[in-house]
Coordinates of C-alpha atoms in Angstrom, one line a residue:
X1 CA -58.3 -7.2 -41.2
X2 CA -61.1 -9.8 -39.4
X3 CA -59.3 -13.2 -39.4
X4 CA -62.7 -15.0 -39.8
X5 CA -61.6 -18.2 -38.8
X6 CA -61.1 -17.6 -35.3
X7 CA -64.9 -16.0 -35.1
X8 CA -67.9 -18.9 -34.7
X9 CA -70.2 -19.5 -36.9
X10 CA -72.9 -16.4 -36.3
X11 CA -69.8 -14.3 -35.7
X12 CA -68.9 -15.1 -39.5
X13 CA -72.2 -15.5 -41.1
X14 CA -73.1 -11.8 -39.5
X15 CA -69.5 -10.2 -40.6
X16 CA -69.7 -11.4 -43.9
X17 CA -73.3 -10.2 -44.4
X18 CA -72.5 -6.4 -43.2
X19 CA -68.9 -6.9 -45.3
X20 CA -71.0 -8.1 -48.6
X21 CA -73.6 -5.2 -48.0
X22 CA -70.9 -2.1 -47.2
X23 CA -69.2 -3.7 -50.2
X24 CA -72.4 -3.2 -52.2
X25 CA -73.2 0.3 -51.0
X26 CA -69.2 1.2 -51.8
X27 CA -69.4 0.1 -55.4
X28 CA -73.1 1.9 -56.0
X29 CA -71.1 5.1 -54.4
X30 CA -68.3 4.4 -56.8
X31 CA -70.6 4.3 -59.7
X32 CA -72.6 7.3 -59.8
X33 CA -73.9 7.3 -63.2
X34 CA -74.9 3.3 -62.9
X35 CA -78.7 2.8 -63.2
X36 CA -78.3 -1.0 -62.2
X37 CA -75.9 -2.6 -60.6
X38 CA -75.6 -4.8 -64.2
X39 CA -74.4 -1.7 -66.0
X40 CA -71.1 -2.4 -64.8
X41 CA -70.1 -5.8 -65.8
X42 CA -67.5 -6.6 -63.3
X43 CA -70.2 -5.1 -60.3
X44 CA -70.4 -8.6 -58.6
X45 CA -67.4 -10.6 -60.5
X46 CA -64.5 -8.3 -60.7
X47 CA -64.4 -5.8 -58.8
X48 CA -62.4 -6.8 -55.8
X49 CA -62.7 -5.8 -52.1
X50 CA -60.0 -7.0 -49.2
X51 CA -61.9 -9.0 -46.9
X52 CA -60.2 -11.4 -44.2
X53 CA -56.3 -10.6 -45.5
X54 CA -57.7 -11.5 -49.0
X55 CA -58.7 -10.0 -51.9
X56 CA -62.3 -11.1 -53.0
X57 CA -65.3 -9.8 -55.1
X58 CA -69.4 -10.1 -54.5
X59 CA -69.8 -13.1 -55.9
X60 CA -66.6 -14.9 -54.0
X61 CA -67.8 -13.6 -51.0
X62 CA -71.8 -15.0 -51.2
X63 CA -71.1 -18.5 -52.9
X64 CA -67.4 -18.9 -51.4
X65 CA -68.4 -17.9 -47.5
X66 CA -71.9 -16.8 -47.0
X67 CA -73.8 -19.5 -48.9
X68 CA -71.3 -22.4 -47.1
X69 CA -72.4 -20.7 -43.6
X70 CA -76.5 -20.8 -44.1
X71 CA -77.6 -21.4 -47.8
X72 CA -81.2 -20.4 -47.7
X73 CA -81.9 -17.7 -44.7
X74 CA -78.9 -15.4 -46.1
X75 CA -80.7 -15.0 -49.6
X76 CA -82.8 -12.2 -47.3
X77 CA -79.5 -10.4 -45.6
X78 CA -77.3 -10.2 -48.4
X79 CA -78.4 -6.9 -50.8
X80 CA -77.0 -6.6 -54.3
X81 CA -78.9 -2.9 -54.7
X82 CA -81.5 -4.0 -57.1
X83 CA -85.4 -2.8 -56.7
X84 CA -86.3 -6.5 -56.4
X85 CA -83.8 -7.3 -53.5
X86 CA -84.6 -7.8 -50.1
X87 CA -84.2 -4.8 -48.1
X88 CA -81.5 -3.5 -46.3
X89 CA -82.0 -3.6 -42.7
X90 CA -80.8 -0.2 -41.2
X91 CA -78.3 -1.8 -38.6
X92 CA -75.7 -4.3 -38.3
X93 CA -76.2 -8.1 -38.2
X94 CA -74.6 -9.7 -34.7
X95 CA -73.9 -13.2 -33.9
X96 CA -76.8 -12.6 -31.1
X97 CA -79.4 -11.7 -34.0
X98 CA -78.3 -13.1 -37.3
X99 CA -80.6 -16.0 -37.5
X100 CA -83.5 -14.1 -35.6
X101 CA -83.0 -11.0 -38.3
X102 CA -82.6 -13.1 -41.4
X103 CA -85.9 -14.9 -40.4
X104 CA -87.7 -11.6 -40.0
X105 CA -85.9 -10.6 -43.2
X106 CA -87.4 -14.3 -45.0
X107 CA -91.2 -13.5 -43.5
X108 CA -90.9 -9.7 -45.0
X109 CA -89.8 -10.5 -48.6
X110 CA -91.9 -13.9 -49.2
X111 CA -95.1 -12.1 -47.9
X112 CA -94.0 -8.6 -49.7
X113 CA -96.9 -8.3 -52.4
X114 CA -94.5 -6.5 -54.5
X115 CA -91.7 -9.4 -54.8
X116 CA -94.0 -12.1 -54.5
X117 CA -97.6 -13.2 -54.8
X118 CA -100.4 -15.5 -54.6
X119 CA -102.9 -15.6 -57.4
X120 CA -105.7 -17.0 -55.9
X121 CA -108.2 -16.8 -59.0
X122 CA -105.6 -18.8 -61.3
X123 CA -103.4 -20.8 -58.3
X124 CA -100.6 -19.3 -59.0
X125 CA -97.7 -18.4 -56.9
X126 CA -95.1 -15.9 -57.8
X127 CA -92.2 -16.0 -56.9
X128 CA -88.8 -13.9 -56.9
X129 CA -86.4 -14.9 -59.5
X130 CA -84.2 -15.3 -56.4
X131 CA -86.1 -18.6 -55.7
X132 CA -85.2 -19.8 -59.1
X133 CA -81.5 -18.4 -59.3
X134 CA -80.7 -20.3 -56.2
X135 CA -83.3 -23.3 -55.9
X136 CA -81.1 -25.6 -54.4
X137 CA -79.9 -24.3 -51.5
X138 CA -84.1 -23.6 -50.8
X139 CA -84.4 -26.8 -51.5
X140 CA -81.6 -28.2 -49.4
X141 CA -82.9 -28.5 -46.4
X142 CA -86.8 -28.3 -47.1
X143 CA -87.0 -30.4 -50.3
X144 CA -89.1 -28.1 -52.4
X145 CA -88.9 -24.1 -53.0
X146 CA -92.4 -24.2 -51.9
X147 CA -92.0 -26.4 -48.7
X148 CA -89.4 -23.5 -48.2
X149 CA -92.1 -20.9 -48.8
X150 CA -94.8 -22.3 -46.7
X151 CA -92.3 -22.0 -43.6
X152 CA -92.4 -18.0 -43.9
X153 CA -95.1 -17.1 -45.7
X154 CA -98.6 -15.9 -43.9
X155 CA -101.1 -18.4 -42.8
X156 CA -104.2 -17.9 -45.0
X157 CA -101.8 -18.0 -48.2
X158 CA -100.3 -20.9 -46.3
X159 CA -103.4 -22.8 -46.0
X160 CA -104.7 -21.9 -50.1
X161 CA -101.5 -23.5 -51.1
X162 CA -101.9 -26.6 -48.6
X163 CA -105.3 -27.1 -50.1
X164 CA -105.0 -26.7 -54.1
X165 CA -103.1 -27.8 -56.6
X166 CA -100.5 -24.2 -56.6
X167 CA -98.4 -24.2 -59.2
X168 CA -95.2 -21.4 -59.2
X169 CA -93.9 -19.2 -61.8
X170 CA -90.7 -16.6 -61.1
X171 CA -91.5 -12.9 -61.6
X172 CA -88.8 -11.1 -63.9
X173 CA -86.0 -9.2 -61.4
X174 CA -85.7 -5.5 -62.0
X175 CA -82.3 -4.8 -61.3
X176 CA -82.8 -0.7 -61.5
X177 CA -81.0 0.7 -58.3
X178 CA -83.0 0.7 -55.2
X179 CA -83.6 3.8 -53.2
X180 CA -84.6 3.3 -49.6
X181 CA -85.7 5.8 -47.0

């Protein structure tokens, strides 16, 4: 019953984060015998939630609200329940730490071996499919998914990308239900 547009802009991005992942962890509980949050077909398109006095699903909430507020940084808060997502934090987003937590989030998934990589031998760097799926607003702002990457990731991959010719390919998603501890 949040009226969202009397809340600032962190006030906002962070609500609609927590809303999007509670949303998530609702419709996982709602679908106990789903392996993947794809073996329901209206998961992220149908299935509505009421958010703000309106009724919206997954997908209206990231690209309608959450993707307007910060493109790029949110990619890292908001969790669709896949193995290949980034992780859900175990608190709530606030105004006060939104940006801070989404830039930790950004830092732990790029240099998180098992959603991305750097290939040294072959100069190679893979990426998440999230990357791909979403290259523009990545690109918004930085010009380039990989100037985007080089703002997070750790300095010694940092400087093997600055000095070689590093090209990127997208590692395949696994959308099997993650399990956290």
């Amino acid at each position: 019953n949040t009226n969202i547009d009397s809340l600032d802009k962190n006030e906002k991005l962070s609500f609609l984060i927590n809303a999007y992942n509670a949303f998530v962890i609702k419709n996982v509980l709602e679908h106990k015998n789903i392996n993947s949050p794809l073996d329901d077909k209206n998961f992220f398109k149908s299935k509505k939630f009421k958010l703000d006095g309106k009724i919206l699903s997954l997908d209206e909430i990231e690209h309608n609200y959450v993707l307007k507020i910060e493109p790029a940084l949110s990619h890292f808060g908001l969790v669709c329940g896949a193995i290949s997502c980034p992780k859900l934090i175990p608190k709530a987003y606030t105004a006060d730490n939104v940006i801070s937590q989404l830039k930790i989030n950004t830092i732990e998934f790029i240099n998180n071996k098992n959603k991305n990589y750097l290939d040294r031998k072959n100069k190679i760097l893979y990426l998440s499919k999230i990357f791909n799926w979403f290259h523009k607003y990545f690109e918004y702002d930085n010009s380039s998914v990989k100037k985007f990457v080089l703002k997070y990731i750790n300095q010694k991959d940092k400087e093997f990308i600055q000095k070689n010719n590093v090209s990127i390919k997208f590692i395949e998603y696994d959308w099997k239900l993650n399990s956290q501890n």
